[in-house]
């Protein structure tokens, strides 16, 4: 079989063809060290501060889509076939400042200036999508951007004012859209790419079937979807991830569909990709979703990856287990479907054989008799890892609880169902006392750990109280009284 | 350069940050962006993985064998003195030789062709050491009999023991106050380029170029005149780059001289956070006596601080905690003692407020205690105890508070924030809301301006006027985002009466202004603005003398106005005038100098006038807490802050907003957490949570007290702004406390420790409900 060997993409206006790309080569280092595009900054190298934000444009099933991402934990190989836009590309050919830049200047949006290019890029992406955002939309768009100087107020003021400086219709990413689409189409290939040194090989499969083949050929390869976790293996632990198989370009792995009462999410769909389907079919997850990391990470990270990496504090497993989700695992052409809760065997151990990958997540769409909720507790409300997360699904018929599924993250070595609490609810009459009993039963289900995110005592107490909150929220009279963010 | 009837960028006008365009386009160069010479090497630190141990030896063979490694630096490679202690106590080696004193302590440096190779190789060292017992916090350190890292301070006034003995009401308590990481977006970095003879140039991100210069000379064993330190800008400093850059400058310079190649060192974020110091955490035991009306009679306090393994700046930091333990309040009898404890943690350092916030929050805790004990609105207790009135103006350090503006400031804010009505509404809300509870607090701040090390209160500047009329400005202050260069250039533009654009702002360099002080203590503009003005005045004096002589008019008739110079009836453009002066051989360059008047301080006696003046402010914050989970939200904050006559209201407001949010972060979500082995586990933004845009108050009204004017002759009657508003964040903390207190009907002080994470809030609620 012949393989491509050069990563090809468009950097700002220029087509790049880079041979011999190691799997662990990050986009940020490439930009700063190889191209001397120093406007993109390294603040944390873990996807939390946003100083390295760039836009990546990719051809999807619906056309060319640009999204802000963290260059620090993005691998160069993963931008094959993409358009990478850095802050240097914003000013026009005449040197005039971009509307976002001018708004930031006029509102005193920079002080030390180090976070500023990253903010400019996030706000640029927001303006293209939502030219006249509300403050809340701006806050969501910059969850992944830290500023330590301004206190954010002037940045928010700038962001809501950008449309007064110009419209996206006249922006060059809009006016050059067709040309760029054609240029990117010419870079697409149906040939597998294998690049980089033997000990840090990059593999880009040509299709989902080829991915299955690649995994048979390299059964111990690192599967890199959004790289929001794997990226840190390189930047923080200095591990080489090769051989690595990159999947972010596989549109066929990102399809979101539903069959009757089951929602099917391709394992490669990013959190952002899922948002529309969730608001239609699983509205209780909409707000929860917005609290997963920051925008850049939601654009990169995938639900499949969040599951497959097996973390006990992943945001999606508890809420998906509560919904009764299943996953489809594929090896070669063989597929098997298992309940998601069975996938998490133990800390760091999942039911995934070498060469196997998560292909689809199957989520039963809740029926009309079910009450669903998802809660997350973290030290900081947004862009934080949960200390406790819970998904709850309760079926009530004629005032009696006929079924309950409650799954917690952060309470054990794996995402896990609260069996004793579920039993305490099973068959009982809907009442505060019953939920109180369920809350108390959590002490039988879990013996949480103390760490820097939370103490064991706090984890247990807040977990118990989340069940009490669930009860209170279902009563129209008390709903508003228990929700901090009703405004 | 269009000349109009008024100049651009005059003093007291809003002016954009001078680098704003470069910031938003990514064209502002930070140290890591400077083009590197061919053959630049990269250094990286190898660090300890134990908190306290005897160091027997290091096997670095695997490090050296790693591909791309050029060499390693250990203590033996230091040509001069193995010491970077900023206060000369000789207690902080570049690399230790016999003892490891904290987890993450730098032990050696790897020098390699790439940063990646240096990082990976640094992991391969085998350290031979024998672990010792360690103490991580100030209480454990006291129990283990650890020494102070520097001499404690005692402030005393009045007859404390008698006052306590005769009092009706007395409360003692303990408050734990967490530290804070600076989390500047640009981490530490130094980039050294070797020159001929002993020379070396170091580009770095330091707030204190002169100290970095002297330290590099000290470790290289060369005179200071061989070392140049350059700083164009920093990506944030906040005190974290006052002394902490010395290590990186030293390593880069030693390596550059050893290998004869340029060397850059940039730790990654985790190493930046574990190997460099932070805000001191404190455990404070307080003791307050008061009358039935809530007026304070006596105060006692012991302030134990986690200083880390060496003194660094812990002496002046813990001193400043005591200087601010009165905040806005008169203590008739007072005794305050600091305990700067040695601990097996990284050596803590300067951070915006420099110990002051830890003092202020204790004063506010005592106010809270009195308010809950006497059943009053805390604001009434505050007012009853403000400085002011006959015999009620003396601080615990015997300085008279003679510029107090609290009455007007606080009552204006009280009205504009509708404090009284909202407090009433909140109490009513809490009565009927079972889960969500609200709180509101209006807290003041008084902050002393000047370095308490009196000799630091000096500054220099260098101003050149070129014969085309363009102006080159240099001073000893450093730009870390605060807009110092913009403000100083405004002062120069105003004095010469020329457009701001005519003035070239240049990098701070030890070559142009020697022996500068750190850009710290909020003093950057006060000191450097005055020094620059002094340089301009010297040049102007020569220009006026020249004009009077040349055109035969009285000196009073020579006036600089809006890009022109009027000489009697003659008017010349500034450019034409300067050309004439040049042709007449007038010296068009001057070094300016300034030293703060009136200040003195006798530390032994605990008496003097350490501060030239005070800056004032007040904030009112409202919060809602969820008593099921401890989560909360800041609903509204109103701020009225005093910057005297502002040189640049837009930039000053930016400082106030930013400082408030940073102060709020310190007291809410920013938590430093060490495990039992002494390893800091919150070491990057993934684990250490500074505020986000969505954490700022839902309603945020910030106003400068535009009627205020500095009584002292500061630069244009302005006041310092960097640190004082940081303490306005305490209003959020106290509002959270009130919300917690509501679950026990405001009868008891919740005694929240800081930071008030959701966990601490929930646990305090549980404690209050249990009656504990």
PDB file of C-alpha atoms in Angstrom, chain B residues 291-543:
ATOM      1  CA  UNK B 291     -17.666  48.290  74.340  1.00  0.00           C
ATOM      2  CA  UNK B 292     -21.352  47.458  74.208  1.00  0.00           C
ATOM      3  CA  UNK B 293     -21.855  49.788  71.279  1.00  0.00           C
ATOM      4  CA  UNK B 294     -19.239  47.880  69.296  1.00  0.00           C
ATOM      5  CA  UNK B 295     -16.445  50.388  69.521  1.00  0.00           C
ATOM      6  CA  UNK B 296     -13.038  48.745  69.665  1.00  0.00           C
ATOM      7  CA  UNK B 297     -10.994  49.247  72.825  1.00  0.00           C
ATOM      8  CA  UNK B 298      -8.050  46.970  72.254  1.00  0.00           C
ATOM      9  CA  UNK B 299      -6.664  44.641  69.636  1.00  0.00           C
ATOM     10  CA  UNK B 300      -4.073  41.914  69.811  1.00  0.00           C
ATOM     11  CA  UNK B 301      -2.882  39.832  66.886  1.00  0.00           C
ATOM     12  CA  UNK B 302      -0.247  37.274  66.030  1.00  0.00           C
ATOM     13  CA  UNK B 303       0.344  36.908  62.315  1.00  0.00           C
ATOM     14  CA  UNK B 304       2.074  33.637  61.456  1.00  0.00           C
ATOM     15  CA  UNK B 305       3.029  33.362  57.803  1.00  0.00           C
ATOM     16  CA  UNK B 306       4.124  30.518  55.584  1.00  0.00           C
ATOM     17  CA  UNK B 307       7.334  32.043  54.278  1.00  0.00           C
ATOM     18  CA  UNK B 308       8.882  28.996  52.700  1.00  0.00           C
ATOM     19  CA  UNK B 309      12.475  27.897  53.034  1.00  0.00           C
ATOM     20  CA  UNK B 310      14.131  31.314  52.755  1.00  0.00           C
ATOM     21  CA  UNK B 311      13.447  34.928  53.614  1.00  0.00           C
ATOM     22  CA  UNK B 312      13.082  36.372  50.106  1.00  0.00           C
ATOM     23  CA  UNK B 313      10.756  39.345  50.734  1.00  0.00           C
ATOM     24  CA  UNK B 314       8.971  37.775  53.718  1.00  0.00           C
ATOM     25  CA  UNK B 315      10.294  40.434  56.102  1.00  0.00           C
ATOM     26  CA  UNK B 316       8.668  43.418  54.414  1.00  0.00           C
ATOM     27  CA  UNK B 317       5.615  41.322  53.453  1.00  0.00           C
ATOM     28  CA  UNK B 318       4.859  40.296  57.018  1.00  0.00           C
ATOM     29  CA  UNK B 319       5.656  43.846  58.161  1.00  0.00           C
ATOM     30  CA  UNK B 320       3.083  45.195  55.736  1.00  0.00           C
ATOM     31  CA  UNK B 321       0.503  42.741  57.050  1.00  0.00           C
ATOM     32  CA  UNK B 322       0.889  44.388  60.451  1.00  0.00           C
ATOM     33  CA  UNK B 323       0.843  47.883  58.930  1.00  0.00           C
ATOM     34  CA  UNK B 324      -2.569  47.075  57.469  1.00  0.00           C
ATOM     35  CA  UNK B 325      -4.096  45.138  60.333  1.00  0.00           C
ATOM     36  CA  UNK B 326      -5.895  48.339  61.328  1.00  0.00           C
ATOM     37  CA  UNK B 327      -7.307  48.933  57.837  1.00  0.00           C
ATOM     38  CA  UNK B 328      -9.727  51.847  58.343  1.00  0.00           C
ATOM     39  CA  UNK B 329     -10.061  51.576  62.083  1.00  0.00           C
ATOM     40  CA  UNK B 330      -8.611  53.252  65.114  1.00  0.00           C
ATOM     41  CA  UNK B 331      -7.348  50.869  67.781  1.00  0.00           C
ATOM     42  CA  UNK B 332      -6.933  52.724  71.097  1.00  0.00           C
ATOM     43  CA  UNK B 333      -4.661  49.994  72.455  1.00  0.00           C
ATOM     44  CA  UNK B 334      -2.929  47.570  70.178  1.00  0.00           C
ATOM     45  CA  UNK B 335      -0.203  44.972  70.028  1.00  0.00           C
ATOM     46  CA  UNK B 336       0.545  43.173  66.761  1.00  0.00           C
ATOM     47  CA  UNK B 337       3.286  40.639  66.206  1.00  0.00           C
ATOM     48  CA  UNK B 338       4.486  38.894  63.078  1.00  0.00           C
ATOM     49  CA  UNK B 339       5.822  35.382  62.935  1.00  0.00           C
ATOM     50  CA  UNK B 340       7.552  34.868  59.592  1.00  0.00           C
ATOM     51  CA  UNK B 341       7.848  31.092  59.767  1.00  0.00           C
ATOM     52  CA  UNK B 342      10.273  28.977  57.869  1.00  0.00           C
ATOM     53  CA  UNK B 343       8.495  26.080  56.137  1.00  0.00           C
ATOM     54  CA  UNK B 344       9.487  23.364  53.682  1.00  0.00           C
ATOM     55  CA  UNK B 345       7.711  24.996  50.805  1.00  0.00           C
ATOM     56  CA  UNK B 346       8.757  27.297  48.006  1.00  0.00           C
ATOM     57  CA  UNK B 347       9.863  30.662  49.328  1.00  0.00           C
ATOM     58  CA  UNK B 348       6.894  32.987  49.225  1.00  0.00           C
ATOM     59  CA  UNK B 349       7.253  36.414  47.741  1.00  0.00           C
ATOM     60  CA  UNK B 350       5.624  39.674  46.736  1.00  0.00           C
ATOM     61  CA  UNK B 351       2.062  39.664  45.442  1.00  0.00           C
ATOM     62  CA  UNK B 352      -0.085  42.738  44.837  1.00  0.00           C
ATOM     63  CA  UNK B 353      -0.795  44.169  48.268  1.00  0.00           C
ATOM     64  CA  UNK B 354       2.380  42.592  49.681  1.00  0.00           C
ATOM     65  CA  UNK B 355       0.894  41.260  52.942  1.00  0.00           C
ATOM     66  CA  UNK B 356      -1.474  44.211  53.223  1.00  0.00           C
ATOM     67  CA  UNK B 357      -4.551  42.221  52.154  1.00  0.00           C
ATOM     68  CA  UNK B 358      -3.867  39.604  54.818  1.00  0.00           C
ATOM     69  CA  UNK B 359      -3.770  42.387  57.408  1.00  0.00           C
ATOM     70  CA  UNK B 360      -6.881  44.139  56.123  1.00  0.00           C
ATOM     71  CA  UNK B 361      -9.001  40.988  56.065  1.00  0.00           C
ATOM     72  CA  UNK B 362      -8.243  40.355  59.729  1.00  0.00           C
ATOM     73  CA  UNK B 363      -9.418  43.860  60.629  1.00  0.00           C
ATOM     74  CA  UNK B 364     -12.621  43.117  58.730  1.00  0.00           C
ATOM     75  CA  UNK B 365     -12.992  39.761  60.471  1.00  0.00           C
ATOM     76  CA  UNK B 366     -12.877  41.513  63.847  1.00  0.00           C
ATOM     77  CA  UNK B 367     -15.535  43.965  62.661  1.00  0.00           C
ATOM     78  CA  UNK B 368     -17.698  41.010  61.671  1.00  0.00           C
ATOM     79  CA  UNK B 369     -17.177  39.352  65.034  1.00  0.00           C
ATOM     80  CA  UNK B 370     -18.288  42.521  66.816  1.00  0.00           C
ATOM     81  CA  UNK B 371     -21.268  42.989  64.510  1.00  0.00           C
ATOM     82  CA  UNK B 372     -22.597  39.473  65.079  1.00  0.00           C
ATOM     83  CA  UNK B 373     -21.878  39.685  68.800  1.00  0.00           C
ATOM     84  CA  UNK B 374     -23.714  43.001  69.204  1.00  0.00           C
ATOM     85  CA  UNK B 375     -26.447  42.308  66.641  1.00  0.00           C
ATOM     86  CA  UNK B 376     -25.557  45.272  64.454  1.00  0.00           C
ATOM     87  CA  UNK B 377     -25.177  45.890  60.752  1.00  0.00           C
ATOM     88  CA  UNK B 378     -21.428  45.472  60.176  1.00  0.00           C
ATOM     89  CA  UNK B 379     -21.395  48.795  58.342  1.00  0.00           C
ATOM     90  CA  UNK B 380     -22.456  50.560  61.537  1.00  0.00           C
ATOM     91  CA  UNK B 381     -19.638  48.867  63.422  1.00  0.00           C
ATOM     92  CA  UNK B 382     -17.252  49.950  60.688  1.00  0.00           C
ATOM     93  CA  UNK B 383     -18.377  53.538  60.879  1.00  0.00           C
ATOM     94  CA  UNK B 384     -18.151  53.581  64.655  1.00  0.00           C
ATOM     95  CA  UNK B 385     -14.525  52.573  64.400  1.00  0.00           C
ATOM     96  CA  UNK B 386     -13.264  54.659  61.472  1.00  0.00           C
ATOM     97  CA  UNK B 387     -10.247  56.828  62.011  1.00  0.00           C
ATOM     98  CA  UNK B 388     -11.246  60.397  62.722  1.00  0.00           C
ATOM     99  CA  UNK B 389     -12.127  62.664  65.580  1.00  0.00           C
ATOM    100  CA  UNK B 390     -10.139  63.915  68.510  1.00  0.00           C
ATOM    101  CA  UNK B 391      -7.301  61.594  69.426  1.00  0.00           C
ATOM    102  CA  UNK B 392      -8.436  58.905  67.007  1.00  0.00           C
ATOM    103  CA  UNK B 393      -5.978  59.278  64.170  1.00  0.00           C
ATOM    104  CA  UNK B 394      -2.877  57.448  65.271  1.00  0.00           C
ATOM    105  CA  UNK B 395      -1.991  54.130  63.605  1.00  0.00           C
ATOM    106  CA  UNK B 396      -0.398  51.236  65.472  1.00  0.00           C
ATOM    107  CA  UNK B 397       2.916  52.389  63.941  1.00  0.00           C
ATOM    108  CA  UNK B 398       2.423  55.927  65.231  1.00  0.00           C
ATOM    109  CA  UNK B 399       1.776  57.600  61.884  1.00  0.00           C
ATOM    110  CA  UNK B 400      -1.005  60.172  61.891  1.00  0.00           C
ATOM    111  CA  UNK B 401      -3.832  59.485  59.410  1.00  0.00           C
ATOM    112  CA  UNK B 402      -4.264  63.035  58.169  1.00  0.00           C
ATOM    113  CA  UNK B 403      -5.856  62.558  54.734  1.00  0.00           C
ATOM    114  CA  UNK B 404      -8.848  60.420  55.689  1.00  0.00           C
ATOM    115  CA  UNK B 405     -11.780  60.637  53.254  1.00  0.00           C
ATOM    116  CA  UNK B 406     -13.847  57.706  54.517  1.00  0.00           C
ATOM    117  CA  UNK B 407     -16.847  59.724  55.623  1.00  0.00           C
ATOM    118  CA  UNK B 408     -17.562  61.037  52.157  1.00  0.00           C
ATOM    119  CA  UNK B 409     -16.369  57.985  50.256  1.00  0.00           C
ATOM    120  CA  UNK B 410     -18.363  55.438  52.225  1.00  0.00           C
ATOM    121  CA  UNK B 411     -21.547  57.490  52.477  1.00  0.00           C
ATOM    122  CA  UNK B 412     -21.511  58.147  48.724  1.00  0.00           C
ATOM    123  CA  UNK B 413     -21.139  54.463  48.008  1.00  0.00           C
ATOM    124  CA  UNK B 414     -23.725  53.541  50.602  1.00  0.00           C
ATOM    125  CA  UNK B 415     -26.197  55.762  48.761  1.00  0.00           C
ATOM    126  CA  UNK B 416     -25.296  54.896  45.194  1.00  0.00           C
ATOM    127  CA  UNK B 417     -25.389  51.173  45.979  1.00  0.00           C
ATOM    128  CA  UNK B 418     -28.609  51.565  47.980  1.00  0.00           C
ATOM    129  CA  UNK B 419     -26.924  49.491  50.657  1.00  0.00           C
ATOM    130  CA  UNK B 420     -29.424  49.957  53.467  1.00  0.00           C
ATOM    131  CA  UNK B 421     -32.498  49.121  51.431  1.00  0.00           C
ATOM    132  CA  UNK B 422     -30.876  46.166  49.754  1.00  0.00           C
ATOM    133  CA  UNK B 423     -29.694  44.788  53.050  1.00  0.00           C
ATOM    134  CA  UNK B 424     -33.239  44.991  54.359  1.00  0.00           C
ATOM    135  CA  UNK B 425     -34.542  43.237  51.242  1.00  0.00           C
ATOM    136  CA  UNK B 426     -31.918  40.546  51.570  1.00  0.00           C
ATOM    137  CA  UNK B 427     -32.778  39.818  55.179  1.00  0.00           C
ATOM    138  CA  UNK B 428     -36.417  39.520  54.123  1.00  0.00           C
ATOM    139  CA  UNK B 429     -35.496  37.264  51.189  1.00  0.00           C
ATOM    140  CA  UNK B 430     -33.476  34.974  53.430  1.00  0.00           C
ATOM    141  CA  UNK B 431     -36.400  34.502  55.789  1.00  0.00           C
ATOM    142  CA  UNK B 432     -38.508  32.939  53.075  1.00  0.00           C
ATOM    143  CA  UNK B 433     -35.903  31.247  50.907  1.00  0.00           C
ATOM    144  CA  UNK B 434     -35.067  27.781  52.202  1.00  0.00           C
ATOM    145  CA  UNK B 435     -32.150  26.920  49.919  1.00  0.00           C
ATOM    146  CA  UNK B 436     -30.738  30.060  48.362  1.00  0.00           C
ATOM    147  CA  UNK B 437     -29.440  32.715  50.744  1.00  0.00           C
ATOM    148  CA  UNK B 438     -28.117  36.144  50.011  1.00  0.00           C
ATOM    149  CA  UNK B 439     -25.547  38.355  51.649  1.00  0.00           C
ATOM    150  CA  UNK B 440     -24.305  41.894  51.200  1.00  0.00           C
ATOM    151  CA  UNK B 441     -21.272  43.705  52.555  1.00  0.00           C
ATOM    152  CA  UNK B 442     -19.745  47.127  52.189  1.00  0.00           C
ATOM    153  CA  UNK B 443     -16.050  47.098  53.052  1.00  0.00           C
ATOM    154  CA  UNK B 444     -13.514  49.915  53.021  1.00  0.00           C
ATOM    155  CA  UNK B 445      -9.807  49.901  52.356  1.00  0.00           C
ATOM    156  CA  UNK B 446      -7.037  52.240  53.359  1.00  0.00           C
ATOM    157  CA  UNK B 447      -3.651  51.428  51.893  1.00  0.00           C
ATOM    158  CA  UNK B 448      -0.300  53.011  52.745  1.00  0.00           C
ATOM    159  CA  UNK B 449       1.747  54.164  49.767  1.00  0.00           C
ATOM    160  CA  UNK B 450       5.549  53.957  49.805  1.00  0.00           C
ATOM    161  CA  UNK B 451       8.078  51.187  50.113  1.00  0.00           C
ATOM    162  CA  UNK B 452       8.660  50.555  53.813  1.00  0.00           C
ATOM    163  CA  UNK B 453      12.318  50.089  52.867  1.00  0.00           C
ATOM    164  CA  UNK B 454      12.827  53.829  52.700  1.00  0.00           C
ATOM    165  CA  UNK B 455      15.765  53.705  50.256  1.00  0.00           C
ATOM    166  CA  UNK B 456      13.544  52.061  47.638  1.00  0.00           C
ATOM    167  CA  UNK B 457      11.605  55.291  47.321  1.00  0.00           C
ATOM    168  CA  UNK B 458      13.829  56.727  44.608  1.00  0.00           C
ATOM    169  CA  UNK B 459      13.713  56.712  40.843  1.00  0.00           C
ATOM    170  CA  UNK B 460      15.590  57.843  37.783  1.00  0.00           C
ATOM    171  CA  UNK B 461      14.686  58.742  34.235  1.00  0.00           C
ATOM    172  CA  UNK B 462      16.514  59.646  31.071  1.00  0.00           C
ATOM    173  CA  UNK B 463      14.967  61.961  28.523  1.00  0.00           C
ATOM    174  CA  UNK B 464      16.515  62.879  25.193  1.00  0.00           C
ATOM    175  CA  UNK B 465      15.143  65.429  22.792  1.00  0.00           C
ATOM    176  CA  UNK B 466      16.603  64.779  19.348  1.00  0.00           C
ATOM    177  CA  UNK B 467      17.248  67.697  17.066  1.00  0.00           C
ATOM    178  CA  UNK B 468      14.197  66.852  14.924  1.00  0.00           C
ATOM    179  CA  UNK B 469      12.030  67.449  17.975  1.00  0.00           C
ATOM    180  CA  UNK B 470      11.298  63.804  18.642  1.00  0.00           C
ATOM    181  CA  UNK B 471      11.574  62.681  22.237  1.00  0.00           C
ATOM    182  CA  UNK B 472      13.004  59.502  23.681  1.00  0.00           C
ATOM    183  CA  UNK B 473      11.791  58.517  27.123  1.00  0.00           C
ATOM    184  CA  UNK B 474      13.372  56.067  29.466  1.00  0.00           C
ATOM    185  CA  UNK B 475      12.860  55.471  33.153  1.00  0.00           C
ATOM    186  CA  UNK B 476      13.514  52.812  35.732  1.00  0.00           C
ATOM    187  CA  UNK B 477       9.977  51.461  35.919  1.00  0.00           C
ATOM    188  CA  UNK B 478       8.833  48.340  34.103  1.00  0.00           C
ATOM    189  CA  UNK B 479       5.686  47.773  32.095  1.00  0.00           C
ATOM    190  CA  UNK B 480       3.667  44.731  33.127  1.00  0.00           C
ATOM    191  CA  UNK B 481       0.311  45.810  31.736  1.00  0.00           C
ATOM    192  CA  UNK B 482      -0.507  48.533  34.233  1.00  0.00           C
ATOM    193  CA  UNK B 483       0.066  51.314  31.698  1.00  0.00           C
ATOM    194  CA  UNK B 484       3.026  52.851  33.506  1.00  0.00           C
ATOM    195  CA  UNK B 485       4.779  53.817  30.283  1.00  0.00           C
ATOM    196  CA  UNK B 486       1.619  55.436  28.989  1.00  0.00           C
ATOM    197  CA  UNK B 487       1.145  57.494  32.136  1.00  0.00           C
ATOM    198  CA  UNK B 488       4.767  58.614  32.337  1.00  0.00           C
ATOM    199  CA  UNK B 489       4.696  59.578  28.662  1.00  0.00           C
ATOM    200  CA  UNK B 490       1.548  61.617  29.364  1.00  0.00           C
ATOM    201  CA  UNK B 491       3.454  63.454  32.079  1.00  0.00           C
ATOM    202  CA  UNK B 492       6.252  64.206  29.614  1.00  0.00           C
ATOM    203  CA  UNK B 493       3.832  65.234  26.854  1.00  0.00           C
ATOM    204  CA  UNK B 494       2.079  67.561  29.268  1.00  0.00           C
ATOM    205  CA  UNK B 495       5.316  69.107  30.523  1.00  0.00           C
ATOM    206  CA  UNK B 496       6.743  69.738  27.049  1.00  0.00           C
ATOM    207  CA  UNK B 497       3.266  70.490  25.690  1.00  0.00           C
ATOM    208  CA  UNK B 498       3.783  68.146  22.775  1.00  0.00           C
ATOM    209  CA  UNK B 499       1.658  65.404  21.294  1.00  0.00           C
ATOM    210  CA  UNK B 500       1.931  62.010  22.965  1.00  0.00           C
ATOM    211  CA  UNK B 501       2.934  60.404  19.645  1.00  0.00           C
ATOM    212  CA  UNK B 502       6.120  62.440  19.600  1.00  0.00           C
ATOM    213  CA  UNK B 503       7.417  60.471  22.572  1.00  0.00           C
ATOM    214  CA  UNK B 504       9.107  57.163  21.948  1.00  0.00           C
ATOM    215  CA  UNK B 505       8.573  54.720  24.780  1.00  0.00           C
ATOM    216  CA  UNK B 506      11.520  52.384  25.057  1.00  0.00           C
ATOM    217  CA  UNK B 507      12.471  49.260  26.923  1.00  0.00           C
ATOM    218  CA  UNK B 508      13.617  49.480  30.503  1.00  0.00           C
ATOM    219  CA  UNK B 509      17.330  48.872  30.612  1.00  0.00           C
ATOM    220  CA  UNK B 510      19.948  49.050  33.315  1.00  0.00           C
ATOM    221  CA  UNK B 511      22.182  50.784  30.787  1.00  0.00           C
ATOM    222  CA  UNK B 512      20.130  53.946  30.826  1.00  0.00           C
ATOM    223  CA  UNK B 513      18.934  54.288  34.394  1.00  0.00           C
ATOM    224  CA  UNK B 514      21.008  52.699  37.153  1.00  0.00           C
ATOM    225  CA  UNK B 515      20.117  51.503  40.646  1.00  0.00           C
ATOM    226  CA  UNK B 516      16.403  51.489  40.097  1.00  0.00           C
ATOM    227  CA  UNK B 517      13.835  50.110  42.494  1.00  0.00           C
ATOM    228  CA  UNK B 518      11.420  47.341  41.727  1.00  0.00           C
ATOM    229  CA  UNK B 519       8.270  48.389  39.949  1.00  0.00           C
ATOM    230  CA  UNK B 520       6.198  47.444  42.952  1.00  0.00           C
ATOM    231  CA  UNK B 521       4.331  48.810  45.943  1.00  0.00           C
ATOM    232  CA  UNK B 522       2.012  50.609  43.492  1.00  0.00           C
ATOM    233  CA  UNK B 523       4.721  53.246  43.255  1.00  0.00           C
ATOM    234  CA  UNK B 524       5.690  53.003  39.588  1.00  0.00           C
ATOM    235  CA  UNK B 525       3.967  56.149  38.408  1.00  0.00           C
ATOM    236  CA  UNK B 526       4.558  58.140  41.602  1.00  0.00           C
ATOM    237  CA  UNK B 527       8.300  57.616  41.425  1.00  0.00           C
ATOM    238  CA  UNK B 528       9.069  57.377  37.725  1.00  0.00           C
ATOM    239  CA  UNK B 529       6.580  60.039  36.710  1.00  0.00           C
ATOM    240  CA  UNK B 530       8.325  62.443  39.040  1.00  0.00           C
ATOM    241  CA  UNK B 531      11.793  61.425  37.835  1.00  0.00           C
ATOM    242  CA  UNK B 532      10.758  61.894  34.208  1.00  0.00           C
ATOM    243  CA  UNK B 533       9.210  65.234  35.039  1.00  0.00           C
ATOM    244  CA  UNK B 534      12.430  66.254  36.739  1.00  0.00           C
ATOM    245  CA  UNK B 535      14.390  65.415  33.573  1.00  0.00           C
ATOM    246  CA  UNK B 536      11.960  67.407  31.445  1.00  0.00           C
ATOM    247  CA  UNK B 537      12.168  70.365  33.826  1.00  0.00           C
ATOM    248  CA  UNK B 538      15.950  70.361  33.526  1.00  0.00           C
ATOM    249  CA  UNK B 539      15.798  70.432  29.744  1.00  0.00           C
ATOM    250  CA  UNK B 540      13.073  73.043  29.764  1.00  0.00           C
ATOM    251  CA  UNK B 541      15.076  75.222  32.114  1.00  0.00           C
ATOM    252  CA  UNK B 542      17.964  75.172  29.657  1.00  0.00           C
ATOM    253  CA  UNK B 543      15.600  75.830  26.764  1.00  0.00           C
TER     254      UNK B 543
END
